[in-house]
Short mmCIF file of C-alpha atoms in Angstrom, two decimals:
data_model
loop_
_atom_site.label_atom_id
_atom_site.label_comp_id
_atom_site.label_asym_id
_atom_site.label_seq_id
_atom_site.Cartn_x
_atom_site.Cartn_y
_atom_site.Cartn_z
CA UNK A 26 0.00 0.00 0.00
CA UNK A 27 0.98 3.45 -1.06
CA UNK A 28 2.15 6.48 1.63
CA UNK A 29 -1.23 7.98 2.45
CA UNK A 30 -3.46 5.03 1.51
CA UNK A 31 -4.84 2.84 4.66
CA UNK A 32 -6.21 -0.65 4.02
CA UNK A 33 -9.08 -1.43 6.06
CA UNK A 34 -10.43 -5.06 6.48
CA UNK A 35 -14.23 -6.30 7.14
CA UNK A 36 -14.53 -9.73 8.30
CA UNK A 37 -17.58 -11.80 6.61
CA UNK A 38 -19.81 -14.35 8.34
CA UNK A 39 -22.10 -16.99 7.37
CA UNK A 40 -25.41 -17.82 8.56
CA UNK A 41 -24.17 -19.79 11.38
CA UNK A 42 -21.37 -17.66 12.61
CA UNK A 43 -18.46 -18.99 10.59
CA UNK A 44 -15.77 -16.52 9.38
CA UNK A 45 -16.02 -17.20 5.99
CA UNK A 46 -13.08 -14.26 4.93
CA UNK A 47 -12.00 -10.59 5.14
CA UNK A 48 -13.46 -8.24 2.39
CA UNK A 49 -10.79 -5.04 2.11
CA UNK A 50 -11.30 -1.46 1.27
CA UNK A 51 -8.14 0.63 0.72
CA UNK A 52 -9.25 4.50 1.84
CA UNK A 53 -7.04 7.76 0.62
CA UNK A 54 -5.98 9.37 4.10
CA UNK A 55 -3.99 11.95 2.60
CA UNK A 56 -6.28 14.23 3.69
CA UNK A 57 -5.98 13.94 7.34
CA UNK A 58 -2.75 13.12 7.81
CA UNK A 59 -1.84 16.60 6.81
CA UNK A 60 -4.28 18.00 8.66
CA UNK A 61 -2.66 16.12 11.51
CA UNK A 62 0.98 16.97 10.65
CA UNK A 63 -0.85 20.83 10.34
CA UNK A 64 -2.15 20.38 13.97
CA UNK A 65 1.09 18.61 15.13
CA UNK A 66 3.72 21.63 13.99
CA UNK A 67 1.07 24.53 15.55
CA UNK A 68 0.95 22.94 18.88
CA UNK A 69 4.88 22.75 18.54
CA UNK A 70 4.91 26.50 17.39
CA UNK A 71 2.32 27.71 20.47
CA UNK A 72 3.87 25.48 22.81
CA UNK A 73 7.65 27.50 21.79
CA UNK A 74 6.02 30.82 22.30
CA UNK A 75 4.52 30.05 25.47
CA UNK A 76 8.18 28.80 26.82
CA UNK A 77 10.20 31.85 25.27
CA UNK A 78 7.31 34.08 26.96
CA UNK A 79 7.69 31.87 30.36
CA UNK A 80 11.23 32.59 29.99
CA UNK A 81 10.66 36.47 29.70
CA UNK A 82 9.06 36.70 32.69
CA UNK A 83 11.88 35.60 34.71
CA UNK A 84 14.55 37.61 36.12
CA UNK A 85 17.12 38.22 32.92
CA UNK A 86 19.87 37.89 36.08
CA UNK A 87 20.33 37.29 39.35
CA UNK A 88 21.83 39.33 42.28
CA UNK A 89 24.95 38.32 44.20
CA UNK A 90 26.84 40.51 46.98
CA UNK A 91 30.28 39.70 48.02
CA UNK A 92 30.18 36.90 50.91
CA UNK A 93 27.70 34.94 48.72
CA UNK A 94 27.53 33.22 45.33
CA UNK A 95 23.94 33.14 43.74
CA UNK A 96 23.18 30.28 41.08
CA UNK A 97 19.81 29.59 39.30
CA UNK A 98 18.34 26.57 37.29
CA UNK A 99 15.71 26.91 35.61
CA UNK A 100 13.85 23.44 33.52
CA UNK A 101 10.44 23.21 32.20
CA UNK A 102 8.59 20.08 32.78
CA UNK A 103 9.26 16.97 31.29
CA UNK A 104 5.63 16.88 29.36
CA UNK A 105 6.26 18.99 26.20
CA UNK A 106 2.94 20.29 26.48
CA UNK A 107 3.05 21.99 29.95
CA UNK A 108 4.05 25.35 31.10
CA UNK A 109 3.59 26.61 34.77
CA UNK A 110 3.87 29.07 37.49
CA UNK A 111 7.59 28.58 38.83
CA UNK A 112 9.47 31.64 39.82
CA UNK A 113 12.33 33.23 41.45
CA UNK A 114 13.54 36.23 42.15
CA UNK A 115 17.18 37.83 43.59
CA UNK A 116 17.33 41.16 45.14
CA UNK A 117 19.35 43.59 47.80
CA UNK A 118 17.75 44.98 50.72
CA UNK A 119 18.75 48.38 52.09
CA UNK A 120 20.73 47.27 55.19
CA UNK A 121 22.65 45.14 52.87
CA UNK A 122 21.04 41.91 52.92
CA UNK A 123 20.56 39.81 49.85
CA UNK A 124 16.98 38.64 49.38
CA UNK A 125 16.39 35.15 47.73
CA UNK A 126 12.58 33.54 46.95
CA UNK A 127 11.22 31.02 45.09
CA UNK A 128 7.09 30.61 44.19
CA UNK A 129 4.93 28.30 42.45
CA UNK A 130 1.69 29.37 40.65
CA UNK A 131 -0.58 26.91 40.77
CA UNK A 132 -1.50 25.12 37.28
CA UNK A 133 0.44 24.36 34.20
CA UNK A 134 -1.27 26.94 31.81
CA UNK A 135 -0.29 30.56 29.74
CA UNK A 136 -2.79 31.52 32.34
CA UNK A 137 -0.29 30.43 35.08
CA UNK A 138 2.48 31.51 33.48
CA UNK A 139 1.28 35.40 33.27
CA UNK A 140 0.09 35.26 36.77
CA UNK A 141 3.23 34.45 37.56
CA UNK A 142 5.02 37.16 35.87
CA UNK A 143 2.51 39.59 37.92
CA UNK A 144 3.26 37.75 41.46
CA UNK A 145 7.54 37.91 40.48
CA UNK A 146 7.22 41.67 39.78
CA UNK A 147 4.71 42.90 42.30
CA UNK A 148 7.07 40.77 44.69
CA UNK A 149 10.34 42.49 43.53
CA UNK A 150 8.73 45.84 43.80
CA UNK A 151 7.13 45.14 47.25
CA UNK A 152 10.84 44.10 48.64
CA UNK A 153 11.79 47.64 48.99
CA UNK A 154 9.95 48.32 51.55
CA UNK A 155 9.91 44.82 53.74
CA UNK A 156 12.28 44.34 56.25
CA UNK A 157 11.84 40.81 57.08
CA UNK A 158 10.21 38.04 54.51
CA UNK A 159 7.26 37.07 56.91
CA UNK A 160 6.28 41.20 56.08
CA UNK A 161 7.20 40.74 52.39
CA UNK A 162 4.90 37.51 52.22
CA UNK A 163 1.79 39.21 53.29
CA UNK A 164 2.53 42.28 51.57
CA UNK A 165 2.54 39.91 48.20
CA UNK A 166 -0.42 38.01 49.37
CA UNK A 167 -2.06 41.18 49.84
CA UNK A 168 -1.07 42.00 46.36
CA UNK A 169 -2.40 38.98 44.80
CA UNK A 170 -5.61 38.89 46.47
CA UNK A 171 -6.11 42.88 45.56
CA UNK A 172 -5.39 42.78 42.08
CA UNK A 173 -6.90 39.47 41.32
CA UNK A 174 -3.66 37.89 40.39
CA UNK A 175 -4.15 33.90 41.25
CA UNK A 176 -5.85 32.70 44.54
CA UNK A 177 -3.50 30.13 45.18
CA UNK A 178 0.11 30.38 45.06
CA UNK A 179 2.98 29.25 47.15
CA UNK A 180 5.79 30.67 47.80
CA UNK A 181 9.27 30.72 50.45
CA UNK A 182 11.60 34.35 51.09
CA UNK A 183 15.13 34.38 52.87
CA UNK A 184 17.06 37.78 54.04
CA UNK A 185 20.55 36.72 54.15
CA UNK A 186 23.26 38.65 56.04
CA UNK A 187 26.90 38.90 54.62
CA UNK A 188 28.24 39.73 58.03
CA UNK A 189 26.62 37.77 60.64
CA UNK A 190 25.22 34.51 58.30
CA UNK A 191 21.69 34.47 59.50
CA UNK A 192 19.35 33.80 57.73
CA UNK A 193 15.88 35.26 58.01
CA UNK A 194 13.52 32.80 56.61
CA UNK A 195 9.77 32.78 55.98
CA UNK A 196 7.26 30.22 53.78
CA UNK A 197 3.91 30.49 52.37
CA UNK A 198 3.01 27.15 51.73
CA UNK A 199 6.09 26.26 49.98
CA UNK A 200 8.30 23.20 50.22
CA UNK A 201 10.65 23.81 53.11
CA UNK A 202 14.41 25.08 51.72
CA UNK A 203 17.63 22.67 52.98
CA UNK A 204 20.26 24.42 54.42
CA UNK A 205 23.47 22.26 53.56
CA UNK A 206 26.77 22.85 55.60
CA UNK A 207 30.01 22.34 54.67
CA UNK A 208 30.45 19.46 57.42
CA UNK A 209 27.80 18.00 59.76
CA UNK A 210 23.99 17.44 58.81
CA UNK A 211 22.08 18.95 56.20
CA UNK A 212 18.73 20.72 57.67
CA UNK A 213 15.37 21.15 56.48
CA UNK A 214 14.31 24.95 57.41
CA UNK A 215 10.71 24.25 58.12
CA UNK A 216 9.34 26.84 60.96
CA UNK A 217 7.75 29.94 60.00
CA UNK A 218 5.42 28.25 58.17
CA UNK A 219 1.80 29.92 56.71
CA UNK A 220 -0.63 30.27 54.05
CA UNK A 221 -0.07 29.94 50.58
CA UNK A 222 -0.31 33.54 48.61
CA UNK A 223 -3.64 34.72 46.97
CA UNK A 224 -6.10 33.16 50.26
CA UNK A 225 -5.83 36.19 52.42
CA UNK A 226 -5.63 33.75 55.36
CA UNK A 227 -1.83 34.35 56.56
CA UNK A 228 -1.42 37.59 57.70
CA UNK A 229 0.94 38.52 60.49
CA UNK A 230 3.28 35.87 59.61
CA UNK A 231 6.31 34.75 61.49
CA UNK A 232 10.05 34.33 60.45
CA UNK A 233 12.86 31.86 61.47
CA UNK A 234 15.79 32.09 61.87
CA UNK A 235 19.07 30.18 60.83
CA UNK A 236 22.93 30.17 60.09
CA UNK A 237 24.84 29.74 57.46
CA UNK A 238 28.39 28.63 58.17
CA UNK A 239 31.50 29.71 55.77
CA UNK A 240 30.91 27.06 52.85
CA UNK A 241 27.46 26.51 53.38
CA UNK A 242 24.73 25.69 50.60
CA UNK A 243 21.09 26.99 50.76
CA UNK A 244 18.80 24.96 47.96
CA UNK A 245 15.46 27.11 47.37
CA UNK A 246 13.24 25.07 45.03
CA UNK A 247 9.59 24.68 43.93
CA UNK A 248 7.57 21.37 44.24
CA UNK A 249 8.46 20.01 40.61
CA UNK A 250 11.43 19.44 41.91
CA UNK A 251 10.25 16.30 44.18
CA UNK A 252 7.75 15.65 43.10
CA UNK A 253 6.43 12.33 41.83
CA UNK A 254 3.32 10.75 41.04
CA UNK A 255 2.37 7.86 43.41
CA UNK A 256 5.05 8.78 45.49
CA UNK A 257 4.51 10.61 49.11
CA UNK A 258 6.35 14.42 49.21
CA UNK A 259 8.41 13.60 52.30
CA UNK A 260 10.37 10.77 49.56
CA UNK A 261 11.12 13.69 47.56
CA UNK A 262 12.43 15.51 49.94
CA UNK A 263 14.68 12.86 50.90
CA UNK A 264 15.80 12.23 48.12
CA UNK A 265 17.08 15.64 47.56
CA UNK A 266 18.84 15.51 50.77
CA UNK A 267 20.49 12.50 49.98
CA UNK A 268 21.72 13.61 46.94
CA UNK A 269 23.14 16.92 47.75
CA UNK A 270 24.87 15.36 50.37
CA UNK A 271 26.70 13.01 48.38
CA UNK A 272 27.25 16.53 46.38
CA UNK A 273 28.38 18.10 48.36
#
């Protein structure tokens, strides 16, 4: 059979049930296998401009201070046909901090992906005037509830200061970031713990507090990360520890 031909076969019964033989019919499918190859390379096409735009909405750098060293990472997910609401975001505070945070958007849609972009920026902007990250998480849940932004989102802030090495820590729903020192223990910073953004149900949130040691490693990650279907989150999360402390 010819490229775009497709035989089709109809079996043929007697009066008694017996397969007497196969009659075939050979059918032109020409037609809708370019339609299909059509539908095939736009889905490619949209699904490209929705990653290049995810991509623009993320910071174009990141910001790094002398006494740390920032690196980012940033993968979409493994299903070609998903985009989400992942974020981070690297700033300076005025006392000379440097400001890390991570978020998550919930969904894996354009629609996600521009609410995102609104919840990075308003949360940049808002950082100006915060002077601790359980103020800066209410101030951008405030934000997302006011301007209608997403009603669910989750997200995780650190302060981190060059001089001292404590870190101010706050989360909003967000998997818990893993403080890795150069020697001893890695260490799951789980307190401060509230809401997720966009509920208007966490204000007045708390910090923690930790310290980083010369040499140490803080991971800040969203849930994509470890997660796995069938598979219970606290897994994930030890399987990231494990690994980053063979890593390290």
């Amino acid at each position: 059979v010819q490229a775009g031909w497709e035989v089709q076969w109809i079996e043929r019964f007697d009066g008694d049930g017996v397969l007497l033989g196969y009659i075939g019919s050979v059918i032109d499918i020409t037609d809708r296998k370019e339609a299909e190859e059509r539908l095939r390379l736009r889905h490619d096409e949209e699904h490209r401009v929705v990653l290049r735009l995810q991509r623009a909405l993320l910071p174009a750098r990141v910001v790094s201070i002398p006494g740390f060293d920032v690196a980012t990472h940033y993968a979409a997910a493994q299903n070609a046909f998903e985009v989400g609401g992942d974020w981070y975001e690297t700033f300076t505070l005025g006392d000379g901090r440097l400001g890390v945070a991570v978020g998550d958007v919930v969904g894996h849609s354009l629609d996600a992906a521009m609410a995102m972009g609104q919840l990075r920026a308003g949360f940049l902007a808002l950082s100006t005037f915060a002077d601790r990250p359980g103020r800066l998480l209410d101030a951008a849940d405030s934000f997302a509830v006011s301007h209608d932004i997403t009603d669910f989102a989750t997200a995780c802030c650190a302060f981190l200061d060059p001089g001292t090495g404590a870190v101010t820590y706050a989360s909003a729903g967000h998997p818990p970031m893993l403080l890795v020192p150069e020697q001893g223990p890695v260490a799951w910073l789980d307190g401060a713990r509230s809401a997720p953004l966009g509920t208007g149900l966490g204000r007045g949130r708390d910090d923690a507090t930790a310290v980083m040691e010369p040499g140490s490693v803080l991971v800040v990650f969203s849930d994509g990360l470890v997660e796995r279907r069938r598979e219970v989150l606290d897994d994930g999360l030890a399987r990231l520890a494990g690994l980053v402390d063979i890593c390290r």
